[in-house]
Short mmCIF file of C-alpha atoms in Angstrom, two decimals:
data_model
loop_
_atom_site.label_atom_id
_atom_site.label_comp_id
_atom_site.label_asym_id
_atom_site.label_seq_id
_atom_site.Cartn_x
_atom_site.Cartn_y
_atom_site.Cartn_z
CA UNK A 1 0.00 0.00 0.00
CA UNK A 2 1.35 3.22 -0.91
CA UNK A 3 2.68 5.66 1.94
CA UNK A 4 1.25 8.50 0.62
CA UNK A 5 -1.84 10.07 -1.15
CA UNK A 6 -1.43 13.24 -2.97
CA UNK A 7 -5.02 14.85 -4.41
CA UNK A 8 -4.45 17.82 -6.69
CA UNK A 9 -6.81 19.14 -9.44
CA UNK A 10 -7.11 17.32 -12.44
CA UNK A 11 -5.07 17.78 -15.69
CA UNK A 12 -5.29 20.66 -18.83
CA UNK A 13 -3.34 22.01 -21.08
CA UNK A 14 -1.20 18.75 -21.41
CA UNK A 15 -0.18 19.07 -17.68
CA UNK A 16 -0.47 16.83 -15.24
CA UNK A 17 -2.67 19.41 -13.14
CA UNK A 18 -4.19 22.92 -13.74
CA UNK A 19 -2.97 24.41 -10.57
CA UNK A 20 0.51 25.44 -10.74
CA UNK A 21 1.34 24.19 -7.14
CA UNK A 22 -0.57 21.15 -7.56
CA UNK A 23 2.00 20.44 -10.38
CA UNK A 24 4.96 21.69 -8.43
CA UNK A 25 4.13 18.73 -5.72
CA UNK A 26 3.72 16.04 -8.20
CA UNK A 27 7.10 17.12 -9.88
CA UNK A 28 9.10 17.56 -6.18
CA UNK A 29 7.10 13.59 -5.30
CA UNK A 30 7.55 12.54 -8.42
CA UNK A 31 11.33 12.92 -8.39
CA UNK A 32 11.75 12.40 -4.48
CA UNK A 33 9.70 9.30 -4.06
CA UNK A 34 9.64 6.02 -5.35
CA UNK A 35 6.65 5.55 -7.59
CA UNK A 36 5.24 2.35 -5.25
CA UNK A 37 5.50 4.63 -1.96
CA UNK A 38 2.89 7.26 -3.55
CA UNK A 39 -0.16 7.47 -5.58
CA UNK A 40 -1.19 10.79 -7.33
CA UNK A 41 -5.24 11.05 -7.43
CA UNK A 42 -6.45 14.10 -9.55
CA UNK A 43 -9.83 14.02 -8.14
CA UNK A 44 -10.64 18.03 -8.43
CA UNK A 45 -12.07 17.64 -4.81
CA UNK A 46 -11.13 19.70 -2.47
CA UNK A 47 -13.80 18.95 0.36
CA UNK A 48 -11.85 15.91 1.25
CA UNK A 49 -9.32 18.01 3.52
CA UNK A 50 -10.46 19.49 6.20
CA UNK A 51 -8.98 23.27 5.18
CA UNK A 52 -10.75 22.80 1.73
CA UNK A 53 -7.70 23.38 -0.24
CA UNK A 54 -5.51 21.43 -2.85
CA UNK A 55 -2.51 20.17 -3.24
CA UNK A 56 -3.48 18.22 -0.29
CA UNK A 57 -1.30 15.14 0.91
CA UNK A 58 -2.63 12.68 3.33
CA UNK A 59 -0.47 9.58 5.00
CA UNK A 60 -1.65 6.64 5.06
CA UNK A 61 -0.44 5.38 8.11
CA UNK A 62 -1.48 8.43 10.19
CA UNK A 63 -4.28 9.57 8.03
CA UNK A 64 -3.25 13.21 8.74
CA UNK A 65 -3.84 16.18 6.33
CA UNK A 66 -1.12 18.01 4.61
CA UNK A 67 -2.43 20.98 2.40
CA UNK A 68 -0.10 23.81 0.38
CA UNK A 69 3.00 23.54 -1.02
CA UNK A 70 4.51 25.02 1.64
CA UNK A 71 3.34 22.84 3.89
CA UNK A 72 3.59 19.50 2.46
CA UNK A 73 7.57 20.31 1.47
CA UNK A 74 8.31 20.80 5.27
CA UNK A 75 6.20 17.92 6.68
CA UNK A 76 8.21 15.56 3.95
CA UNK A 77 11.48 17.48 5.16
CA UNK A 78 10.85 17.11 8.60
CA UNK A 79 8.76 13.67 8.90
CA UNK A 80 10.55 12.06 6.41
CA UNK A 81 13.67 10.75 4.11
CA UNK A 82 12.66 12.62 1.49
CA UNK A 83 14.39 16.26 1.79
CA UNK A 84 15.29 17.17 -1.81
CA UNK A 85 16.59 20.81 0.38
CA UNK A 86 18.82 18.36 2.61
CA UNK A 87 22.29 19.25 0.96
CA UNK A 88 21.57 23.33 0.65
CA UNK A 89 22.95 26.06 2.79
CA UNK A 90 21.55 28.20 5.39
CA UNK A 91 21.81 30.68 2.77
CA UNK A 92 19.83 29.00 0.12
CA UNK A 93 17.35 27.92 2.17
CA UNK A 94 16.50 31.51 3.08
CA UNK A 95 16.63 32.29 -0.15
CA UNK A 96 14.11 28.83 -0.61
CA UNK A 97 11.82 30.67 1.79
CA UNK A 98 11.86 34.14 0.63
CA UNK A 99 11.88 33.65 -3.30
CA UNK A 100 9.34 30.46 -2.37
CA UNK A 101 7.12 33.23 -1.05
CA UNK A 102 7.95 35.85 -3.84
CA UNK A 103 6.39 33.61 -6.71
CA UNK A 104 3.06 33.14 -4.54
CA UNK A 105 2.84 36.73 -4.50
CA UNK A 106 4.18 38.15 -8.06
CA UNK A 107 3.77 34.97 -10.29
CA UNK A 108 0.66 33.67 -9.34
CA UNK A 109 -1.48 36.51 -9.45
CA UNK A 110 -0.44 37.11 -12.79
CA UNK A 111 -1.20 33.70 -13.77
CA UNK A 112 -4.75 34.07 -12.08
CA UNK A 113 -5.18 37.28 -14.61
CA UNK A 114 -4.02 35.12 -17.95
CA UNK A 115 -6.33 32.31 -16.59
CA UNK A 116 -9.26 33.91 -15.01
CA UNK A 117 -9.14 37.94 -15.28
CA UNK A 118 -8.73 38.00 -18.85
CA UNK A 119 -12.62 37.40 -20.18
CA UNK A 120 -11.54 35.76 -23.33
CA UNK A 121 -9.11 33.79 -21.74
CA UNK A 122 -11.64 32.45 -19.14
CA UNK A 123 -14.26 31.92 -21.84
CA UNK A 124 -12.37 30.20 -24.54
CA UNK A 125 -9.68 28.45 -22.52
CA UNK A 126 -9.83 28.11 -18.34
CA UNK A 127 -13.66 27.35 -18.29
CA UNK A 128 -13.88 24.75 -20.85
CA UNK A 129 -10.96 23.30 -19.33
CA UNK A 130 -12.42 23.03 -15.62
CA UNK A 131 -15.55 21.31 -17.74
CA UNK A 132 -13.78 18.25 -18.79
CA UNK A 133 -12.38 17.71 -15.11
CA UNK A 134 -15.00 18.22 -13.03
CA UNK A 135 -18.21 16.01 -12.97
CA UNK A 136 -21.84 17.17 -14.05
CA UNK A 137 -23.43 19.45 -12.11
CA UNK A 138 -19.96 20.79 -10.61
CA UNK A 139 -19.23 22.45 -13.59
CA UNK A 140 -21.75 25.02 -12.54
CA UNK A 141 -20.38 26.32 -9.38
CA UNK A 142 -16.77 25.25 -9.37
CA UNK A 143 -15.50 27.44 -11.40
CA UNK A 144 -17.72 30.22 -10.87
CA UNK A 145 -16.19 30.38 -7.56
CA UNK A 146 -12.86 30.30 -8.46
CA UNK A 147 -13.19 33.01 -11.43
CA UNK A 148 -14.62 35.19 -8.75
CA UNK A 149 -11.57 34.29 -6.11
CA UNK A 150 -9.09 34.88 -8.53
CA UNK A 151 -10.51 38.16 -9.92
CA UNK A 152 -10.78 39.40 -6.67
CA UNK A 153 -7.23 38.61 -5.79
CA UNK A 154 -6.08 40.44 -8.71
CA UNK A 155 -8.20 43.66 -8.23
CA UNK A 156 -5.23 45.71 -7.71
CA UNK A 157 -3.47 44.62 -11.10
CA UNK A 158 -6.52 45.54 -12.78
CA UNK A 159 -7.23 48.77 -11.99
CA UNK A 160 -7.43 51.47 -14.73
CA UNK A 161 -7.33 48.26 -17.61
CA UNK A 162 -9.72 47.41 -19.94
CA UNK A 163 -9.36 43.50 -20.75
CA UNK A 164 -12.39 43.16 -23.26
CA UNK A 165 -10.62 43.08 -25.71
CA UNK A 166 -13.78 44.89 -27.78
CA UNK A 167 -11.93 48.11 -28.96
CA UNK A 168 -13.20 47.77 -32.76
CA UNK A 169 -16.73 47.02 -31.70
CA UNK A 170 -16.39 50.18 -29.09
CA UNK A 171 -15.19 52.32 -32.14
CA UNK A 172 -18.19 50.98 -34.36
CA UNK A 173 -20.45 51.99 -31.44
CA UNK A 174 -19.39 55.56 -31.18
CA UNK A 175 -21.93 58.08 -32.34
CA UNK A 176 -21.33 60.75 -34.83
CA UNK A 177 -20.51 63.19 -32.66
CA UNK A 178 -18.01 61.31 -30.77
CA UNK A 179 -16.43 60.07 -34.02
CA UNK A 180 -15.75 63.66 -35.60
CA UNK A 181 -14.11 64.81 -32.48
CA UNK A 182 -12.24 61.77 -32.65
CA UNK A 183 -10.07 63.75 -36.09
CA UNK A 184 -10.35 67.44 -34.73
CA UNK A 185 -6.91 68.63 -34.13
CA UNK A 186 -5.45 69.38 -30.66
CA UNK A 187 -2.59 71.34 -29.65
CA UNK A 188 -1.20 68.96 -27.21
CA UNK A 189 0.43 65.72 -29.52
CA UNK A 190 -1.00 62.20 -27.74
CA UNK A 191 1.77 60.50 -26.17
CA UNK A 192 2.06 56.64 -27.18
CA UNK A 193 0.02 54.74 -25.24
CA UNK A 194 -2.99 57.27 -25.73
CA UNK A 195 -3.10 56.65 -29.12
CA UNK A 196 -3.53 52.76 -28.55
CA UNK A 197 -6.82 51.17 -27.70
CA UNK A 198 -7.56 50.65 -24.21
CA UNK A 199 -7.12 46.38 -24.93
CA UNK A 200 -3.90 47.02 -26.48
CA UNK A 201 -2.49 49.30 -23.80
CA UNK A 202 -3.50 46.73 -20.99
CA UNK A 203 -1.89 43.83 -23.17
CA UNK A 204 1.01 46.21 -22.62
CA UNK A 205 0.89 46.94 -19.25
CA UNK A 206 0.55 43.25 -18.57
CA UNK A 207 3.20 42.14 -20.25
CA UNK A 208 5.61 44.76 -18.41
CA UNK A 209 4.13 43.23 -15.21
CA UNK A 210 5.11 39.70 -16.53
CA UNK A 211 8.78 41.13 -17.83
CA UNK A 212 9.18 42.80 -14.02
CA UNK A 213 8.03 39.30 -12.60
CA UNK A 214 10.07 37.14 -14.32
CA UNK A 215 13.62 39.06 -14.48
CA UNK A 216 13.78 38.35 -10.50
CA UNK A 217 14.02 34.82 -11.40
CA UNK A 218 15.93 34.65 -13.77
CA UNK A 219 18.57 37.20 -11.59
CA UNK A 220 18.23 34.20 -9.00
CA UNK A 221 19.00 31.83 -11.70
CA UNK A 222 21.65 33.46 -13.12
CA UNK A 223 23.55 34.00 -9.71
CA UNK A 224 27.38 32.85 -9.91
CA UNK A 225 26.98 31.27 -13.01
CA UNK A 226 29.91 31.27 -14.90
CA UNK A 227 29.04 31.28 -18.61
CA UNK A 228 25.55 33.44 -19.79
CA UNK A 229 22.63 30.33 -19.78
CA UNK A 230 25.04 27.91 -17.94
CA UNK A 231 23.11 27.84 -15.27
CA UNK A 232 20.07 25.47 -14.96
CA UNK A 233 18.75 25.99 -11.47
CA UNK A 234 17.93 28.20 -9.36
CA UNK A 235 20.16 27.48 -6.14
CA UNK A 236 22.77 24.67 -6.96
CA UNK A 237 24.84 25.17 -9.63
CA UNK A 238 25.56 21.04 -9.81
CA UNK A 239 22.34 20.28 -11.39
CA UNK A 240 20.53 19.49 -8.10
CA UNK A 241 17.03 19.92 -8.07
CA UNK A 242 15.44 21.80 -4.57
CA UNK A 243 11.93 22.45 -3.39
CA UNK A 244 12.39 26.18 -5.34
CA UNK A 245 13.11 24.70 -8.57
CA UNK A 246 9.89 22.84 -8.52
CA UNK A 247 7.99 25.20 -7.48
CA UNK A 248 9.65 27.29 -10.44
CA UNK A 249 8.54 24.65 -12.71
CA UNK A 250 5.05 24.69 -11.64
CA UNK A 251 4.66 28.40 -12.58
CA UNK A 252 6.49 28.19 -15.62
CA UNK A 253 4.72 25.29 -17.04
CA UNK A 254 1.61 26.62 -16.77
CA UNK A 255 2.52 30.09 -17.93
CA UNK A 256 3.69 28.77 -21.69
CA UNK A 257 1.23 24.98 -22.18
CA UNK A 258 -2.00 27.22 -21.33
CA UNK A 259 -3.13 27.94 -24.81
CA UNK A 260 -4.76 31.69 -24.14
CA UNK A 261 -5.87 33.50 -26.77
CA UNK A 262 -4.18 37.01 -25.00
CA UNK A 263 -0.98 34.81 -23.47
CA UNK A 264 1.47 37.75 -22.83
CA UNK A 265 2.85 35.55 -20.26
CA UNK A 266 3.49 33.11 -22.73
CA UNK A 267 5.12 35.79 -25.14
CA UNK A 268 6.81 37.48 -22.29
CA UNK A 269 8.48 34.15 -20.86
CA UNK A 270 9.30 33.26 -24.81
CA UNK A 271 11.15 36.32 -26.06
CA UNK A 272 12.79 37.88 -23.11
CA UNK A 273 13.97 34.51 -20.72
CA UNK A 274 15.26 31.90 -23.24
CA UNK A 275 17.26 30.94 -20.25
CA UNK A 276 14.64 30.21 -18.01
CA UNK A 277 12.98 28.25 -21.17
CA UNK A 278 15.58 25.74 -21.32
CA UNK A 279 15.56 25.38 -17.46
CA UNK A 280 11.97 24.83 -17.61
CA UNK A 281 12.65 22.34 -20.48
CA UNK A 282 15.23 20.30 -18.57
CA UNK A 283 13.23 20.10 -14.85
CA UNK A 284 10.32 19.03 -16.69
CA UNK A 285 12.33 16.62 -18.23
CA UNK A 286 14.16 15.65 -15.24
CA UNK A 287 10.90 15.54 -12.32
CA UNK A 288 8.09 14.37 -14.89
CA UNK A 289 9.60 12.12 -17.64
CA UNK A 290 12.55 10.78 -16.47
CA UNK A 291 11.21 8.86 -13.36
CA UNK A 292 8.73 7.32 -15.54
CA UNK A 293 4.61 7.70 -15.77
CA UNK A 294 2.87 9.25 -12.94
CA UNK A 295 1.82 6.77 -10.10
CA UNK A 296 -2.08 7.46 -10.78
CA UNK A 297 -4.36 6.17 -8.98
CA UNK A 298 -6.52 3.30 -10.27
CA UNK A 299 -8.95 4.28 -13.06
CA UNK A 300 -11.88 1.85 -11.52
CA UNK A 301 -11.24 3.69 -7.90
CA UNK A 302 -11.01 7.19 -9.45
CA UNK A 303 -13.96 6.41 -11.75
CA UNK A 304 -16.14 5.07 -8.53
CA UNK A 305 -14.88 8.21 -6.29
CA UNK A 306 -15.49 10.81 -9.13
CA UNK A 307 -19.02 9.52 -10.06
CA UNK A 308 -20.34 8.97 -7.16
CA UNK A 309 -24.17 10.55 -7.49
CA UNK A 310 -24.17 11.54 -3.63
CA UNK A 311 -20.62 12.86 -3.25
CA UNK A 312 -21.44 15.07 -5.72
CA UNK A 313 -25.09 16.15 -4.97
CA UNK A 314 -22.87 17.19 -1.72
CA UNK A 315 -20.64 19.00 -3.18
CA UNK A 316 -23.17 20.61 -5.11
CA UNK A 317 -24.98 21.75 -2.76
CA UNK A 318 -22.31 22.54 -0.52
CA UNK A 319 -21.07 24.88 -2.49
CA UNK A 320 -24.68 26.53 -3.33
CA UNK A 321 -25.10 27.22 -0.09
CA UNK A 322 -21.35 29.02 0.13
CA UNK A 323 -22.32 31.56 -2.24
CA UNK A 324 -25.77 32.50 -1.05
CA UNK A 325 -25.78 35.70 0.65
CA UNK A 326 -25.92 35.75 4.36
CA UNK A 327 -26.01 31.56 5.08
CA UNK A 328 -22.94 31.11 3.46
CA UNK A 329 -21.16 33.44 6.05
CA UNK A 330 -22.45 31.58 8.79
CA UNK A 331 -22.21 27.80 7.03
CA UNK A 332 -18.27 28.62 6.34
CA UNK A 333 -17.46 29.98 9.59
CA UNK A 334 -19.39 27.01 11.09
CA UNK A 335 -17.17 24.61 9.25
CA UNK A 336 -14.15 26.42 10.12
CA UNK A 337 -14.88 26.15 13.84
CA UNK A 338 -15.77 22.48 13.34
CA UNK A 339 -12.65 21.68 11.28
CA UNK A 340 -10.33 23.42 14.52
CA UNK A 341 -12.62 21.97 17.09
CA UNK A 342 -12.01 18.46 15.43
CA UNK A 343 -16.35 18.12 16.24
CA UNK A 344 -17.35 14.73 14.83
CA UNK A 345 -20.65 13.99 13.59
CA UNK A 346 -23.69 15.31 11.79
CA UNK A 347 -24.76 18.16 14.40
CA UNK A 348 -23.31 18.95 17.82
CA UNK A 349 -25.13 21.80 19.90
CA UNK A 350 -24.31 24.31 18.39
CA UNK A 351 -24.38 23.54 14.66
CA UNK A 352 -28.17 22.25 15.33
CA UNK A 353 -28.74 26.16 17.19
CA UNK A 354 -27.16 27.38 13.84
CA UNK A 355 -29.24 25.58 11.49
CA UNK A 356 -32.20 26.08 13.33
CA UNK A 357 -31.77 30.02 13.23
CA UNK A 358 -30.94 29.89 9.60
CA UNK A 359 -34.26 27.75 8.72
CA UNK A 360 -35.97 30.00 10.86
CA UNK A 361 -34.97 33.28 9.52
CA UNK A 362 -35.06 31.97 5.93
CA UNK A 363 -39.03 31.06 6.76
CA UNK A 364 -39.57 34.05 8.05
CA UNK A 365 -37.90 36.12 4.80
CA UNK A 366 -40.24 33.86 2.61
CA UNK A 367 -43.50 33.78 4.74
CA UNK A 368 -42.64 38.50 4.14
CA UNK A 369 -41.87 37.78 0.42
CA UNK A 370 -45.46 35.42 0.32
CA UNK A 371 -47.18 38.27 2.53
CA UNK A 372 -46.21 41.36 0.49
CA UNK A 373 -47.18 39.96 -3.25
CA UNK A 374 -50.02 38.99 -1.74
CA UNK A 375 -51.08 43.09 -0.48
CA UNK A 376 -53.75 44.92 -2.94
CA UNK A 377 -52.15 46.60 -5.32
CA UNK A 378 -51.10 50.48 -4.09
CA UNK A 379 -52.77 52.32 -6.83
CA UNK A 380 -53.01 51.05 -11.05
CA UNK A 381 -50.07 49.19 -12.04
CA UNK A 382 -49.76 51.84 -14.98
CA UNK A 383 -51.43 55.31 -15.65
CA UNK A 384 -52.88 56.61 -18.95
CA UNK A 385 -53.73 59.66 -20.23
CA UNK A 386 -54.72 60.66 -23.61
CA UNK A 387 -54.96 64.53 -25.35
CA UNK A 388 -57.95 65.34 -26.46
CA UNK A 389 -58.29 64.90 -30.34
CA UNK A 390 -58.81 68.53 -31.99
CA UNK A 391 -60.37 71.52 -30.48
CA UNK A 392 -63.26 73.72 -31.12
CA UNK A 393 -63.83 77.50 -30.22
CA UNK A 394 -67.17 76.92 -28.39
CA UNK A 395 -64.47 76.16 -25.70
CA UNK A 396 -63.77 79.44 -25.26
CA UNK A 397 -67.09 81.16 -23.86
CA UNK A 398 -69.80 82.70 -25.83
CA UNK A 399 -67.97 84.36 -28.30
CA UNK A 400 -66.03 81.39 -29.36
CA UNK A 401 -69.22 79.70 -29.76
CA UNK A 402 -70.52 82.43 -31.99
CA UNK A 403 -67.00 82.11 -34.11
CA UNK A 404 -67.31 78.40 -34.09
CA UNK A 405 -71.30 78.40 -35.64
CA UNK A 406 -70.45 81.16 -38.11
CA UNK A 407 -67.25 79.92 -39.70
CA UNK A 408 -69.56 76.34 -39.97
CA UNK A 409 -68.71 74.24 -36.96
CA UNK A 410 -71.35 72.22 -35.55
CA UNK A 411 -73.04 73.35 -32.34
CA UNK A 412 -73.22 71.29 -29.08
CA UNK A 413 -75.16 67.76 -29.88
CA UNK A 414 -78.79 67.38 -28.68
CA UNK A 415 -79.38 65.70 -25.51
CA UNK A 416 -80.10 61.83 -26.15
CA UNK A 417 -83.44 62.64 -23.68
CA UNK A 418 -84.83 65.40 -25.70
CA UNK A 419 -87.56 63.30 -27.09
CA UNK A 420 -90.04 66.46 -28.21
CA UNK A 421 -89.53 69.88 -29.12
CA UNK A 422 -89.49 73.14 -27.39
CA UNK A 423 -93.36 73.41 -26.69
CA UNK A 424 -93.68 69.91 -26.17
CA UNK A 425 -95.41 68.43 -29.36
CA UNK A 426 -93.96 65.30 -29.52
CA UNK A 427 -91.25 66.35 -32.06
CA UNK A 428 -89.17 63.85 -32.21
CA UNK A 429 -85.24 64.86 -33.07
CA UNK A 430 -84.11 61.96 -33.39
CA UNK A 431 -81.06 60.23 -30.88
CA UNK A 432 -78.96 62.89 -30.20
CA UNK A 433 -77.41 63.58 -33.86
CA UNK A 434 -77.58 67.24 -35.51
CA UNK A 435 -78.76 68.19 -38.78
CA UNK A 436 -77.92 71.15 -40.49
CA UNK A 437 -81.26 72.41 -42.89
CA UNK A 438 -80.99 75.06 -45.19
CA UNK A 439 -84.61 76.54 -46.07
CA UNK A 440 -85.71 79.51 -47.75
CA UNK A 441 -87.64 81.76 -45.62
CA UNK A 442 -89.76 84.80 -46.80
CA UNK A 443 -91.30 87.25 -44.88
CA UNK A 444 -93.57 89.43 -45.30
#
């Protein structure tokens, strides 16, 4: 039975994981461990650790939880045999530390803005991806929630940019107005950036970001080399692989096999670090390929885990409940205080208090909701009036009404009642309808 059990998120983009730490562990296992004393299951899940997080490794023989890079690096350093930062300096391994915790903050949140800022990019590339690997109906809320994480992570890279990428349709859209003052002459000549569109100055902006990301690694790398590209890791200059270079590879990998349609990172990694290309090259080939294929786990057991109709109604609705407004405060700080407490089973105390407020309060918003369609309506729904069609003179007093008869406008309509004449003969004149007679009168 193998010693260890590493769950990451599943594979894209012709890596063996999405996540760039998630592929970092499986390279620093992959080439630390034996292939029989570890299985690699890429089960997308990570509501099996208690913290909710991946890479997450659990022991077999302890069944404890190990989640982060970070984390699992030190508990293999510490607990184990398998130290791949065993023969480095106190030096390096500060520099381990502080460089390991430079790329969390620099490299990954640009990665999160090629993956999931970027609209095209998450439309065409990161979202179809997360489709094939998660099961049906994850791929509704999975990777809503992490689009909205990793946006909101990157707010402060994205301020002032427009990542559309819709400039020509914006131009198309621009009235006539806007489009002639568009070619009036000004006295003050643009500078270069204001004469791009606002997707092509952001593409720019990003990849300076990338450029100012990436030349602190490859400084690192190219520390006491002797010959320009000599140099193949980032610490040892013997060709020894440490947690860092891993981690490096993790990054890197992802930032040039994810096929973006906007991939400045790509372009950025391409043309201005060749040598940090062929060290990605030769760790990849060293940590992935050489040991041999990836120890995963057993297609019948991942296929049982992974379609499992109840795991994932759970997970479902689990994270449903996360995202709606209010609850999902209270439901993740009441797993959070179960997951420290270590509580064990369905409800304790105060989980059933909990639930029964929420049910409570959520009755009571829908029993108001119910109770205010329900009131009579506050007035007409909608208000109509109509002008009167045409005027007449007869409107305006007496003398209008003499204007109106004289220049042949028809006087005010008989009553309907007036059933017989003036002296009460029985004249009928008729329903209410005037006639105009012309006669010939003579007198005498």
């Amino acid at each position: 039975m193998p010693s260890f059990e590493l769950h990451t998120w599943g594979p894209a983009f012709g890596l063996p994981s999405i996540d760039a730490e998630c592929i970092a562990a499986i390279a620093y296992l992959h080439h630390a461990i034996p292939s029989s004393e570890w299985t690699l299951i890429p089960g997308s899940d990570p509501s099996v650790t208690p913290s909710n997080r991946l890479p997450a490794l659990r022991s077999s023989s302890s069944g404890t939880w190990t989640t982060g890079y970070d984390a699992i690096i030190s508990h293999l350093s510490s607990q184990t045999q398998y130290n791949l930062d065993a023969k480095l300096t106190p030096s390096q391994l500060a520099d381990t530390a502080a460089y390991s915790a430079y790329m969390s903050s620099s490299l990954a949140p640009l990665i999160d803005v090629s993956l999931y800022a970027v609209p095209r990019n998450w439309s065409e590339t990161t979202r179809p991806a997360y489709s094939t690997i998660l099961p049906f109906p994850l791929t509704w809320t999975v990777p809503t929630a992490l689009h909205s994480a990793a946006v909101g992570r990157t707010s402060h890279l994205l301020a002032g940019l427009s990542l559309n990428g819709d400039d020509d349709e914006d131009s198309k859209q621009l009235g006539p107005l806007d489009a002639a003052m568009q070619h009036i002459p000004t006295a003050r000549k643009k500078g270069v950036l204001e004469e791009l569109a606002p997707g092509q100055a952001a593409t720019i902006r990003l990849y300076a970001m990338a450029t100012d990301a990436l030349s602190v690694v490859e400084d690192l790398r190219a520390k006491g080399e002797e010959e320009a590209g000599s140099k193949a890791r980032l610490l040892s200059a013997d060709g020894a692989v440490s947690s860092l270079d891993c981690l490096a590879l993790g990054y890197l990998a992802l930032m040039r096999a994810a096929p973006v349609p906007q991939d400045f990172l790509r372009k950025a990694l391409a043309a201005e670090f060749p040598s940090l290309v062929v060290m990605l090259d030769d760790l990849s080939m060293i940590c992935l390929e050489a040991p041999g294929p990836l120890p995963w786990e057993d297609e019948r057991a991942l296929a049982s885990a992974s379609k499992s109709v109840l795991h994932t109604l759970s997970r479902f609705v689990d994270d449903v409940i996360r995202v709606t407004p209010q609850v999902g405060e209270q439901y993740s700080a009441e797993l959070r205080r179960r997951a420290e407490t270590g509580s064990k089973g369905l409800l304790d105390t105060r989980s059933a208090t909990v639930a029964g407020s929420l049910l409570v309060a959520g009755g009571a918003l829908a029993y108001g909701a119910w109770w205010y369609r329900n009131l009579p309506p506050f007035g007409l729904r909608s208000q109509t009036w109509a002008a009167e069609k045409g005027s007449k003179l007869s409107d305006f007093g007496a003398l209008g009404a003499m204007l109106d008869f004289s220049l042949g406008g028809s006087p005010e309509p008989w009553s309907a009642n007036a059933s017989s004449g003036p002296s009460g003969a029985g004249v009928d004149f008729g329903s209410g309808h005037n006639r105009i007679v012309e006669a010939d009168v003579a007198v005498d």
